[in-house]
Tab-separated table of C-alpha atoms and ligand atoms in Angstrom:
chain	number	residue	atom	x	y	z
E	1	MET	CA	18.313	-1.957	11.026
E	2	LYS	CA	17.231	0.717	13.493
E	3	PRO	CA	16.530	4.271	12.368
E	4	ALA	CA	18.929	7.098	13.148
E	5	PRO	CA	17.554	9.345	15.903
E	6	PHE	CA	14.934	11.941	15.004
E	7	ASP	CA	12.367	14.183	16.631
E	8	TYR	CA	8.691	13.467	16.186
E	9	VAL	CA	5.666	15.719	16.140
E	10	ALA	CA	2.039	14.894	15.441
E	11	PRO	CA	0.269	18.148	14.541
E	12	ARG	CA	-3.517	18.305	14.770
E	13	THR	CA	-4.018	20.982	12.111
E	14	ILE	CA	-2.703	21.610	8.607
E	15	GLU	CA	-1.404	25.039	9.675
E	16	GLU	CA	0.675	23.524	12.446
E	17	ALA	CA	2.092	20.848	10.130
E	18	LEU	CA	2.997	23.438	7.497
E	19	ARG	CA	4.686	25.640	10.086
E	20	VAL	CA	6.859	22.730	11.279
E	21	LEU	CA	7.767	21.851	7.691
E	22	ALA	CA	8.687	25.474	6.951
E	23	GLU	CA	10.763	25.871	10.102
E	24	ALA	CA	12.628	22.594	9.546
E	25	GLY	CA	14.266	24.050	6.435
E	26	GLY	CA	14.291	20.760	4.557
E	27	GLY	CA	15.170	18.555	7.542
E	28	ALA	CA	11.648	17.273	8.037
E	29	THR	CA	9.986	14.240	6.524
E	30	VAL	CA	6.265	13.612	6.512
E	31	ILE	CA	5.044	10.248	7.773
E	32	ALA	CA	1.543	8.962	7.134
E	33	GLY	CA	1.100	5.172	7.108
E	34	GLY	CA	4.861	4.695	7.095
E	35	GLN	CA	4.749	1.525	5.003
E	36	THR	CA	7.229	2.908	2.488
E	37	LEU	CA	9.014	5.372	4.747
E	38	MET	CA	9.639	3.116	7.754
E	39	PRO	CA	11.778	0.647	5.762
E	40	LEU	CA	13.773	3.612	4.418
E	41	LEU	CA	14.236	4.900	7.965
E	42	ASN	CA	15.143	1.469	9.317
E	43	LEU	CA	17.691	1.003	6.537
E	44	ARG	CA	18.942	4.558	7.194
E	45	MET	CA	18.372	5.454	3.576
E	46	SER	CA	16.331	8.329	4.972
E	47	GLN	CA	17.617	10.296	7.971
E	48	PRO	CA	15.351	13.225	8.755
E	49	PHE	CA	15.852	15.475	11.774
E	50	ILE	CA	12.179	15.562	12.428
E	51	LEU	CA	9.284	13.354	11.484
E	52	VAL	CA	5.924	15.061	10.986
E	53	ASP	CA	3.090	12.583	11.539
E	54	ILE	CA	0.004	13.714	9.615
E	55	ASN	CA	-2.321	10.894	10.701
E	56	GLY	CA	-3.988	13.036	13.346
E	57	ILE	CA	-4.740	16.054	11.173
E	58	GLU	CA	-8.419	16.763	11.109
E	59	GLY	CA	-10.097	16.050	7.782
E	60	PHE	CA	-7.046	14.344	6.310
E	61	SER	CA	-8.710	11.029	5.699
E	62	GLY	CA	-11.837	10.054	3.880
E	63	VAL	CA	-13.337	10.069	0.412
E	64	THR	CA	-15.720	12.795	-0.773
E	65	ARG	CA	-17.606	13.554	-3.958
E	66	ILE	CA	-16.909	16.998	-5.339
E	67	ASP	CA	-18.114	18.751	-8.473
E	68	GLY	CA	-17.000	16.579	-11.384
E	69	GLY	CA	-14.814	14.240	-9.399
E	70	THR	CA	-13.813	12.384	-6.277
E	71	ARG	CA	-11.424	13.679	-3.647
E	72	ILE	CA	-9.345	11.405	-1.431
E	73	GLY	CA	-7.786	12.686	1.782
E	74	PRO	CA	-4.060	11.928	1.867
E	75	ALA	CA	-4.132	9.959	5.126
E	76	THR	CA	-6.955	7.671	3.950
E	77	ARG	CA	-5.887	4.118	4.744
E	78	GLN	CA	-5.556	1.877	1.717
E	79	ALA	CA	-7.658	-0.793	3.459
E	80	ASP	CA	-10.459	1.735	4.002
E	81	ALA	CA	-10.287	2.986	0.422
E	82	LEU	CA	-10.599	-0.614	-0.741
E	83	GLN	CA	-13.954	-0.876	1.056
E	84	ASP	CA	-15.183	2.575	0.091
E	85	THR	CA	-18.503	2.631	-1.783
E	86	ILE	CA	-17.850	5.964	-3.535
E	87	LEU	CA	-14.588	4.686	-4.954
E	88	ALA	CA	-16.134	1.347	-5.939
E	89	ARG	CA	-18.768	3.173	-7.932
E	90	HIS	CA	-16.800	6.044	-9.459
E	91	LEU	CA	-13.200	4.857	-9.665
E	92	PRO	CA	-13.172	1.101	-10.282
E	93	ALA	CA	-9.735	1.305	-11.926
E	94	PHE	CA	-8.369	2.893	-8.768
E	95	VAL	CA	-9.858	0.147	-6.591
E	96	LYS	CA	-8.555	-2.577	-8.881
E	97	ALA	CA	-5.033	-1.126	-8.721
E	98	LEU	CA	-5.282	-0.594	-4.977
E	99	SER	CA	-6.030	-4.258	-4.386
E	100	HIS	CA	-2.519	-4.959	-5.694
E	101	VAL	CA	-0.755	-2.505	-3.370
E	102	GLY	CA	1.428	-4.302	-0.842
E	103	HIS	CA	-0.150	-6.871	1.437
E	104	HIS	CA	-3.239	-7.012	3.618
E	105	GLN	CA	-1.102	-6.048	6.622
E	106	THR	CA	0.552	-3.062	4.943
E	107	ARG	CA	-2.738	-1.809	3.449
E	108	ASN	CA	-4.167	-1.731	6.966
E	109	ARG	CA	-1.678	0.977	7.772
E	110	GLY	CA	-0.501	2.430	4.461
E	111	THR	CA	-2.228	5.485	3.026
E	112	VAL	CA	-3.241	6.530	-0.468
E	113	GLY	CA	-1.515	9.911	-0.132
E	114	GLY	CA	1.702	8.414	1.182
E	115	SER	CA	2.082	6.146	-1.797
E	116	ILE	CA	1.283	8.961	-4.213
E	117	ALA	CA	3.563	11.501	-2.522
E	118	LEU	CA	6.562	9.164	-2.327
E	119	GLY	CA	6.471	8.153	-5.981
E	120	GLU	CA	7.977	4.690	-6.096
E	121	PRO	CA	8.157	4.113	-9.869
E	122	ALA	CA	6.925	0.513	-9.643
E	123	ALA	CA	4.001	1.327	-7.342
E	124	GLU	CA	0.379	1.196	-8.452
E	125	MET	CA	-1.015	4.374	-6.875
E	126	PRO	CA	1.218	6.968	-8.590
E	127	ALA	CA	0.589	5.395	-11.996
E	128	THR	CA	-3.143	5.267	-11.336
E	129	ALA	CA	-3.178	8.981	-10.515
E	130	VAL	CA	-1.274	9.661	-13.736
E	131	ALA	CA	-3.500	7.405	-15.838
E	132	LEU	CA	-6.825	8.739	-14.599
E	133	GLY	CA	-5.746	12.374	-14.789
E	134	ALA	CA	-5.745	13.134	-11.074
E	135	THR	CA	-4.684	16.462	-9.609
E	136	ILE	CA	-2.521	16.683	-6.496
E	137	GLU	CA	-3.466	19.416	-4.014
E	138	ILE	CA	-0.442	20.869	-2.289
E	139	ALA	CA	-0.036	23.380	0.537
E	140	SER	CA	2.789	25.192	2.297
E	141	VAL	CA	3.002	28.317	4.456
E	142	ARG	CA	3.558	30.117	1.152
E	143	GLY	CA	0.153	29.133	-0.210
E	144	THR	CA	-1.551	26.351	-2.084
E	145	ARG	CA	-1.219	24.951	-5.568
E	146	ARG	CA	-2.640	22.157	-7.665
E	147	VAL	CA	-0.388	20.019	-9.806
E	148	PRO	CA	-1.591	17.485	-12.392
E	149	ALA	CA	-0.283	14.017	-11.505
E	150	ARG	CA	1.246	13.944	-14.990
E	151	GLU	CA	3.563	16.806	-13.972
E	152	PHE	CA	4.164	15.663	-10.396
E	153	TYR	CA	6.807	12.954	-10.814
E	154	VAL	CA	10.369	13.767	-11.835
E	155	GLY	CA	12.337	10.632	-10.888
E	156	PRO	CA	12.411	7.642	-8.544
E	157	TYR	CA	11.052	8.919	-5.218
E	158	MET	CA	11.378	12.450	-6.625
E	159	THR	CA	8.452	14.776	-7.157
E	160	VAL	CA	7.904	18.485	-7.647
E	161	LEU	CA	7.081	18.790	-3.921
E	162	GLU	CA	9.269	21.370	-2.203
E	163	PRO	CA	10.617	20.428	1.243
E	164	ASP	CA	8.099	22.693	2.973
E	165	GLU	CA	5.118	21.388	1.000
E	166	LEU	CA	2.494	18.874	1.977
E	167	VAL	CA	0.009	16.898	-0.132
E	168	THR	CA	-3.413	17.805	1.214
E	169	GLY	CA	-5.650	15.903	-1.192
E	170	ILE	CA	-5.880	13.999	-4.450
E	171	VAL	CA	-8.703	14.743	-6.867
E	172	TYR	CA	-9.720	12.266	-9.568
E	173	PRO	CA	-11.914	13.535	-12.408
E	174	ASP	CA	-15.058	11.577	-13.159
E	175	TRP	CA	-15.090	8.965	-15.863
E	176	PRO	CA	-18.473	8.024	-17.349
E	177	GLU	CA	-19.938	5.111	-15.436
E	178	SER	CA	-19.755	2.829	-18.446
E	179	HIS	CA	-15.980	3.194	-18.849
E	180	HIS	CA	-13.724	0.186	-19.227
E	181	VAL	CA	-11.010	-0.613	-16.690
E	182	LEU	CA	-7.630	-1.729	-17.965
E	183	PHE	CA	-5.298	-3.222	-15.419
E	184	ARG	CA	-2.627	-5.870	-15.388
E	185	GLU	CA	0.461	-6.371	-13.303
E	186	VAL	CA	3.280	-8.874	-13.532
E	187	ALA	CA	5.106	-9.410	-10.236
E	188	GLN	CA	7.194	-12.242	-8.856
E	189	ARG	CA	4.862	-12.771	-5.905
E	190	PRO	CA	1.550	-11.214	-4.923
E	191	GLY	CA	2.267	-7.995	-3.047
E	192	ASP	CA	5.687	-7.464	-4.598
E	193	PHE	CA	6.400	-4.374	-6.615
E	194	ALA	CA	5.509	-4.868	-10.251
E	195	LEU	CA	8.096	-5.877	-12.808
E	196	VAL	CA	5.675	-4.543	-15.389
E	197	GLY	CA	2.274	-3.010	-14.768
E	198	MET	CA	-0.340	-0.975	-16.556
E	199	VAL	CA	-3.477	0.773	-15.408
E	200	GLY	CA	-6.067	2.943	-17.038
E	201	ALA	CA	-9.552	3.614	-18.277
E	202	ALA	CA	-11.178	3.913	-21.675
E	203	VAL	CA	-14.563	5.223	-22.727
E	204	VAL	CA	-16.246	3.697	-25.762
E	205	GLU	CA	-19.249	5.449	-27.284
E	206	SER	CA	-21.122	3.782	-30.122
E	207	GLY	CA	-18.169	1.684	-31.106
E	208	THR	CA	-15.594	4.477	-30.977
E	209	VAL	CA	-13.016	5.226	-28.305
E	210	GLY	CA	-14.001	8.602	-26.892
E	211	ARG	CA	-11.504	9.026	-24.109
E	212	ALA	CA	-8.537	7.069	-22.754
E	213	GLY	CA	-6.129	7.521	-19.849
E	214	LEU	CA	-3.399	4.963	-19.311
E	215	ALA	CA	-0.043	4.682	-17.591
E	216	TRP	CA	2.724	2.201	-16.913
E	217	PHE	CA	4.403	1.420	-13.621
E	218	GLY	CA	7.765	-0.313	-13.265
E	219	MET	CA	8.581	0.856	-16.788
E	220	GLY	CA	10.771	3.873	-16.112
E	221	PRO	CA	12.072	6.228	-13.428
E	222	THR	CA	8.535	7.567	-12.879
E	223	PRO	CA	5.050	6.374	-13.699
E	224	VAL	CA	4.799	6.742	-17.467
E	225	ALA	CA	1.700	8.182	-19.126
E	226	MET	CA	0.936	6.450	-22.437
E	227	VAL	CA	0.609	9.761	-24.219
E	228	GLN	CA	1.209	8.557	-27.773
E	229	LEU	CA	-1.058	5.564	-27.260
E	230	GLU	CA	-3.879	7.718	-25.942
E	231	ALA	CA	-3.643	9.929	-29.015
E	232	ALA	CA	-3.635	6.861	-31.267
E	233	LEU	CA	-6.648	5.350	-29.518
E	234	VAL	CA	-9.036	8.243	-29.207
E	235	GLY	CA	-11.398	8.631	-32.129
E	236	LYS	CA	-10.740	5.123	-33.444
E	237	SER	CA	-13.496	2.660	-34.089
E	238	LEU	CA	-13.125	-0.591	-32.163
E	239	ASP	CA	-13.139	-2.489	-35.448
E	240	ASP	CA	-9.996	-0.674	-36.543
E	241	LEU	CA	-7.984	-1.345	-33.408
E	242	ASP	CA	-4.919	-3.515	-33.826
E	243	PRO	CA	-3.815	-4.364	-30.275
E	244	ASP	CA	-0.371	-5.567	-31.315
E	245	ALA	CA	0.419	-2.431	-33.257
E	246	LEU	CA	-0.997	-0.300	-30.449
E	247	ALA	CA	1.181	-2.182	-27.954
E	248	ALA	CA	4.261	-0.995	-29.803
E	249	THR	CA	2.955	2.573	-29.558
E	250	ALA	CA	2.106	2.067	-25.896
E	251	ILE	CA	5.661	1.221	-24.907
E	252	ALA	CA	7.109	4.027	-27.005
E	253	ASP	CA	7.085	6.417	-24.053
E	254	THR	CA	8.653	3.972	-21.583
E	255	ALA	CA	12.249	3.857	-20.371
E	256	PRO	CA	12.522	0.558	-18.496
E	257	PHE	CA	15.702	-0.347	-16.659
E	258	ASP	CA	17.760	-3.455	-15.959
E	259	ASP	CA	17.816	-4.603	-12.376
E	260	HIS	CA	18.322	-7.915	-10.626
E	261	HIS	CA	14.653	-8.795	-11.051
E	262	ALA	CA	14.337	-8.287	-14.798
E	263	SER	CA	16.087	-6.776	-17.777
E	264	ALA	CA	14.793	-3.773	-19.668
E	265	GLU	CA	14.266	-6.021	-22.679
E	266	TYR	CA	12.115	-8.387	-20.608
E	267	ARG	CA	10.042	-5.486	-19.363
E	268	ARG	CA	9.509	-4.193	-22.885
E	269	THR	CA	8.566	-7.614	-24.247
E	270	VAL	CA	6.219	-8.433	-21.392
E	271	GLY	CA	4.881	-4.889	-21.491
E	272	ARG	CA	3.906	-5.222	-25.143
E	273	ARG	CA	2.175	-8.556	-24.633
E	274	THR	CA	0.527	-7.401	-21.429
E	275	PHE	CA	-0.820	-4.366	-23.190
E	276	ALA	CA	-2.223	-6.214	-26.188
E	277	ARG	CA	-3.882	-8.833	-24.016
E	278	THR	CA	-5.344	-6.318	-21.572
E	279	LEU	CA	-6.726	-4.137	-24.348
E	280	ARG	CA	-8.300	-7.150	-26.076
E	281	GLU	CA	-9.925	-8.348	-22.888
E	282	ALA	CA	-11.111	-4.961	-21.651
E	283	LEU	CA	-12.683	-3.920	-24.948
E	284	SER	CA	-13.705	-7.466	-25.976
E	285	LEU	CA	-11.708	-7.277	-29.191
E	286	ARG	CA	-11.262	-10.255	-31.478
E	287	GLU	CA	-8.388	-12.612	-30.911
E	288	PRO	CA	-5.822	-12.470	-33.720
E	289	ALA	CA	-6.370	-15.108	-36.413
A	1	MET	CA	15.847	13.318	19.331
A	2	SER	CA	12.585	13.545	21.210
A	3	ASP	CA	11.379	11.281	24.013
A	4	HIS	CA	7.698	10.548	24.383
A	5	SER	CA	5.566	9.238	27.228
A	6	ILE	CA	3.143	6.758	25.781
A	7	SER	CA	0.386	4.579	27.072
A	8	MET	CA	-1.377	1.731	25.330
A	9	THR	CA	-3.420	-1.315	26.179
A	10	ILE	CA	-1.554	-4.517	25.441
A	11	ASN	CA	-3.466	-7.782	25.725
A	12	GLY	CA	-5.965	-6.025	27.964
A	13	ARG	CA	-3.378	-4.502	30.302
A	14	ARG	CA	-2.352	-0.869	30.379
A	15	GLN	CA	1.298	-0.332	29.567
A	16	THR	CA	3.034	2.999	29.920
A	17	GLY	CA	6.571	3.934	29.047
A	18	THR	CA	8.905	6.566	27.714
A	19	VAL	CA	10.298	5.933	24.263
A	20	GLU	CA	12.645	7.582	21.848
A	21	ALA	CA	10.759	8.735	18.764
A	22	ARG	CA	12.577	6.179	16.637
A	23	THR	CA	11.535	3.154	18.726
A	24	SER	CA	9.366	0.811	16.692
A	25	LEU	CA	6.215	-0.650	18.154
A	26	GLY	CA	7.837	-4.063	17.773
A	27	ASP	CA	10.814	-3.073	19.892
A	28	PHE	CA	8.568	-1.453	22.474
A	29	LEU	CA	6.464	-4.603	22.754
A	30	ARG	CA	9.525	-6.824	23.112
A	31	MET	CA	11.949	-4.727	25.130
A	32	ASP	CA	9.748	-2.504	27.265
A	33	ALA	CA	6.624	-4.605	27.644
A	34	GLY	CA	8.267	-8.035	27.520
A	35	TYR	CA	6.054	-9.581	24.849
A	36	THR	CA	8.783	-11.546	23.130
A	37	GLY	CA	6.211	-13.493	21.119
A	38	VAL	CA	6.509	-10.550	18.745
A	39	HIS	CA	9.252	-11.751	16.413
A	40	LEU	CA	11.349	-9.240	14.545
A	41	GLY	CA	12.887	-10.696	11.416
A	42	CYS	CA	13.670	-8.300	8.605
A	43	GLU	CA	12.643	-5.031	10.281
A	44	HIS	CA	11.687	-3.550	6.972
A	45	GLY	CA	8.261	-4.879	6.277
A	46	VAL	CA	9.016	-7.950	4.210
A	47	CYS	CA	8.699	-11.040	6.387
A	48	GLY	CA	5.545	-10.490	8.453
A	49	ALA	CA	6.913	-12.179	11.585
A	50	CYS	CA	6.325	-9.014	13.623
A	51	THR	CA	2.603	-8.781	12.815
A	52	VAL	CA	0.411	-7.736	15.754
A	53	VAL	CA	-3.159	-6.504	15.935
A	54	VAL	CA	-3.562	-2.758	16.528
A	55	ASP	CA	-7.119	-1.495	17.028
A	56	GLY	CA	-8.510	-4.596	15.387
A	57	ARG	CA	-6.232	-4.689	12.365
A	58	ALA	CA	-3.188	-6.798	11.606
A	59	VAL	CA	-0.177	-4.537	11.028
A	60	ARG	CA	3.585	-4.928	10.905
A	61	SER	CA	4.978	-3.748	14.231
A	62	CYS	CA	8.366	-2.979	12.651
A	63	LEU	CA	6.672	-0.399	10.410
A	64	VAL	CA	4.807	1.466	13.148
A	65	LEU	CA	6.524	3.716	15.659
A	66	ALA	CA	5.713	3.047	19.288
A	67	VAL	CA	4.747	6.708	19.674
A	68	GLN	CA	2.266	6.317	16.807
A	69	ALA	CA	0.532	3.526	18.722
A	70	ASP	CA	0.040	5.774	21.758
A	71	GLY	CA	-3.519	5.274	22.975
A	72	SER	CA	-4.086	2.147	20.883
A	73	GLU	CA	-5.306	-1.283	21.787
A	74	VAL	CA	-2.684	-3.867	20.877
A	75	THR	CA	-2.932	-7.648	20.857
A	76	THR	CA	0.100	-9.897	20.562
A	77	VAL	CA	0.187	-13.673	20.340
A	78	GLU	CA	0.432	-13.765	24.153
A	79	GLY	CA	-3.060	-12.293	24.320
A	80	LEU	CA	-4.811	-15.028	22.351
A	81	ALA	CA	-5.055	-18.119	24.573
A	82	ASP	CA	-7.312	-17.777	27.599
A	83	PRO	CA	-5.632	-17.578	31.020
A	84	GLU	CA	-6.206	-21.305	31.714
A	85	GLY	CA	-4.264	-22.111	28.593
A	86	THR	CA	-7.081	-23.054	26.226
A	87	LEU	CA	-5.784	-22.199	22.786
A	88	HIS	CA	-7.414	-19.600	20.582
A	89	PRO	CA	-9.174	-21.227	17.580
A	90	VAL	CA	-6.441	-19.989	15.260
A	91	GLN	CA	-3.738	-21.468	17.473
A	92	GLN	CA	-5.659	-24.726	17.684
A	93	ALA	CA	-6.115	-24.876	13.913
A	94	MET	CA	-2.416	-24.212	13.347
A	95	ARG	CA	-1.551	-26.933	15.826
A	96	ASP	CA	-3.993	-29.462	14.376
A	97	SER	CA	-2.799	-28.920	10.832
A	98	HIS	CA	0.942	-28.819	11.572
A	99	GLY	CA	1.013	-25.210	10.460
A	100	LEU	CA	4.348	-24.576	12.159
A	101	GLN	CA	7.792	-26.022	12.526
A	102	CYS	CA	10.451	-23.713	13.992
A	103	GLY	CA	7.737	-21.238	14.962
A	104	PHE	CA	9.533	-18.076	13.997
A	105	CYS	CA	6.934	-16.869	11.537
A	106	THR	CA	4.033	-18.320	13.503
A	107	PRO	CA	3.050	-15.449	15.823
A	108	GLY	CA	2.713	-13.166	12.826
A	109	VAL	CA	0.651	-15.648	10.822
A	110	VAL	CA	-1.572	-16.354	13.799
A	111	MET	CA	-2.211	-12.653	14.432
A	112	THR	CA	-3.197	-12.058	10.797
A	113	PHE	CA	-5.656	-14.967	10.910
A	114	ALA	CA	-6.913	-13.933	14.354
A	115	ALA	CA	-7.697	-10.404	13.139
A	116	LEU	CA	-9.398	-11.670	9.989
A	117	THR	CA	-11.545	-14.219	11.818
A	118	ALA	CA	-12.400	-12.010	14.807
A	119	GLU	CA	-15.993	-11.503	15.902
A	120	ASP	CA	-18.419	-11.199	12.990
A	121	CYS	CA	-15.842	-11.372	10.228
A	122	LYS	CA	-16.457	-14.288	7.904
A	123	PRO	CA	-13.471	-14.384	5.604
A	124	THR	CA	-13.295	-16.814	2.719
A	125	GLU	CA	-10.463	-19.282	2.462
A	126	ASP	CA	-9.128	-17.263	-0.469
A	127	GLU	CA	-9.049	-14.108	1.632
A	128	LEU	CA	-7.049	-15.848	4.330
A	129	ILE	CA	-4.646	-17.285	1.768
A	130	ALA	CA	-4.286	-13.870	0.092
A	131	ALA	CA	-3.435	-12.316	3.457
A	132	MET	CA	-0.784	-15.022	3.887
A	133	SER	CA	1.142	-13.372	1.056
A	134	GLY	CA	2.256	-10.928	3.731
A	135	HIS	CA	4.143	-13.667	5.577
A	136	ILE	CA	7.273	-15.602	4.773
A	137	CYS	CA	7.733	-19.075	6.270
A	138	ARG	CA	11.005	-20.813	5.565
A	139	CYS	CA	9.967	-24.153	7.119
A	140	THR	CA	6.504	-25.435	6.415
A	141	GLY	CA	6.121	-25.032	2.686
A	142	TYR	CA	2.840	-23.318	3.616
A	143	GLN	CA	0.620	-26.383	3.118
A	144	GLY	CA	-0.049	-26.816	6.831
A	145	ILE	CA	-0.878	-23.140	7.095
A	146	ARG	CA	-3.288	-23.444	4.147
A	147	LYS	CA	-4.923	-26.347	5.914
A	148	ALA	CA	-5.301	-24.218	9.040
A	149	ALA	CA	-6.988	-21.536	6.939
A	150	LYS	CA	-9.386	-24.170	5.614
A	151	ILE	CA	-10.201	-25.369	9.130
A	152	LEU	CA	-10.834	-21.786	10.229
A	153	VAL	CA	-13.257	-21.141	7.406
A	154	GLU	CA	-15.062	-24.452	7.581
A	155	GLY	CA	-15.110	-24.625	11.333
A	156	GLY	CA	-16.400	-21.038	11.496
A	157	ALA	CA	-13.792	-19.737	13.935
A	158	ALA	CA	-15.234	-17.645	16.730
I	301	FES	S1	10.147	-7.809	11.022
I	301	FES	FE1	8.439	-6.681	10.448
I	301	FES	S2	7.977	-7.493	8.505
I	301	FES	FE2	9.839	-8.505	9.004
I	302	FES	S1	7.667	-22.320	10.934
I	302	FES	FE1	9.723	-21.781	10.678
I	302	FES	S2	9.554	-19.978	9.532
I	302	FES	FE2	7.544	-20.667	9.545
């Protein structure tokens, strides 16, 4: 239960961090809050040669408003984001999901960027980025690029990040202030990873769904965008929505798995019910007769 | 494997040392600094027994590297009671409400409550109970700990 030996550096600038990552040729791992990585190190499931601590990089934490959206620095502590007034006002779905991430003690240390970059499939932050249409800003010595969260995740703890790349920011597009938040998570205990979870936002204008962004967590090898559901929802009048039928569409894109916590069938069943109930509550739809 | 000279304030005293990069803060506090009130249970962030206060916040010392805490201000359970032995309000509340049995989880629980009730913080009972989800106690059944949380909120812990 002790990590294998490694070197440790704490660069002060992005350039320095990127240089170390490039020179390590794949042997480096980035550590921010460490609340996901440290268990992996302690269990020796991760054995890097060198750990690159990004906590001290200037400008790497904090929340800023940018044109048409909100940008979160990757090393922003989850506990700080939870108290942030910009996020409370502009990204209530994000804040709601964040309140379910880990425990008080791990949020004090854990970062938003760390959770997003690692991509645990049952975690709230990756799915929230996918649901709300966030863009991940990435840098390496080779240059910078921006990847939509919906194209960022490829498998459990696997993303499109190359070994020499670093997440330098996460940008969430604005949702109109009147949007509805959809969130529900089923876990065995508070703070546990979700067995089934969903997060998202929907905009309703004069009785019609104008825009929707939703995703599942714990329902496949990556966060799963509810692509078919979104298409089915947008343009519909609230009076025509059938939450139970939509729930079947919502789980169409999922690929849940069996593990010792729950079977795939359980996840699908609970997922359907969770979806129908959350949609009804969020949009104040009628209960079924 | 790199070695690092570090220096931090632990319970008001400066502590310096040289650590391997992989040394956790919990191990540094126990082995190098001698604060064995820091209990290491699972060492992967599940049990909460190792919780200490770093720069005013309760964190798991098994999930922080000692080198990452360089320059920090750390409080362990040894730093709570005053030198004459008068218990900290959280310790007193835990004692009064039978919030502990074997005591293994207790230093962690106490540090979480101590951080949340420090200075001007006025947590609600629900906030304290929610923070308890980060701790596992195999003895008490949690009811004594809940009672301690109630005392802390109603008694307005200093
Ligand atoms: S020893 Fe740190 S959480 Fe269990
Ligand atoms: S008192 Fe024994 S584990 Fe909590």
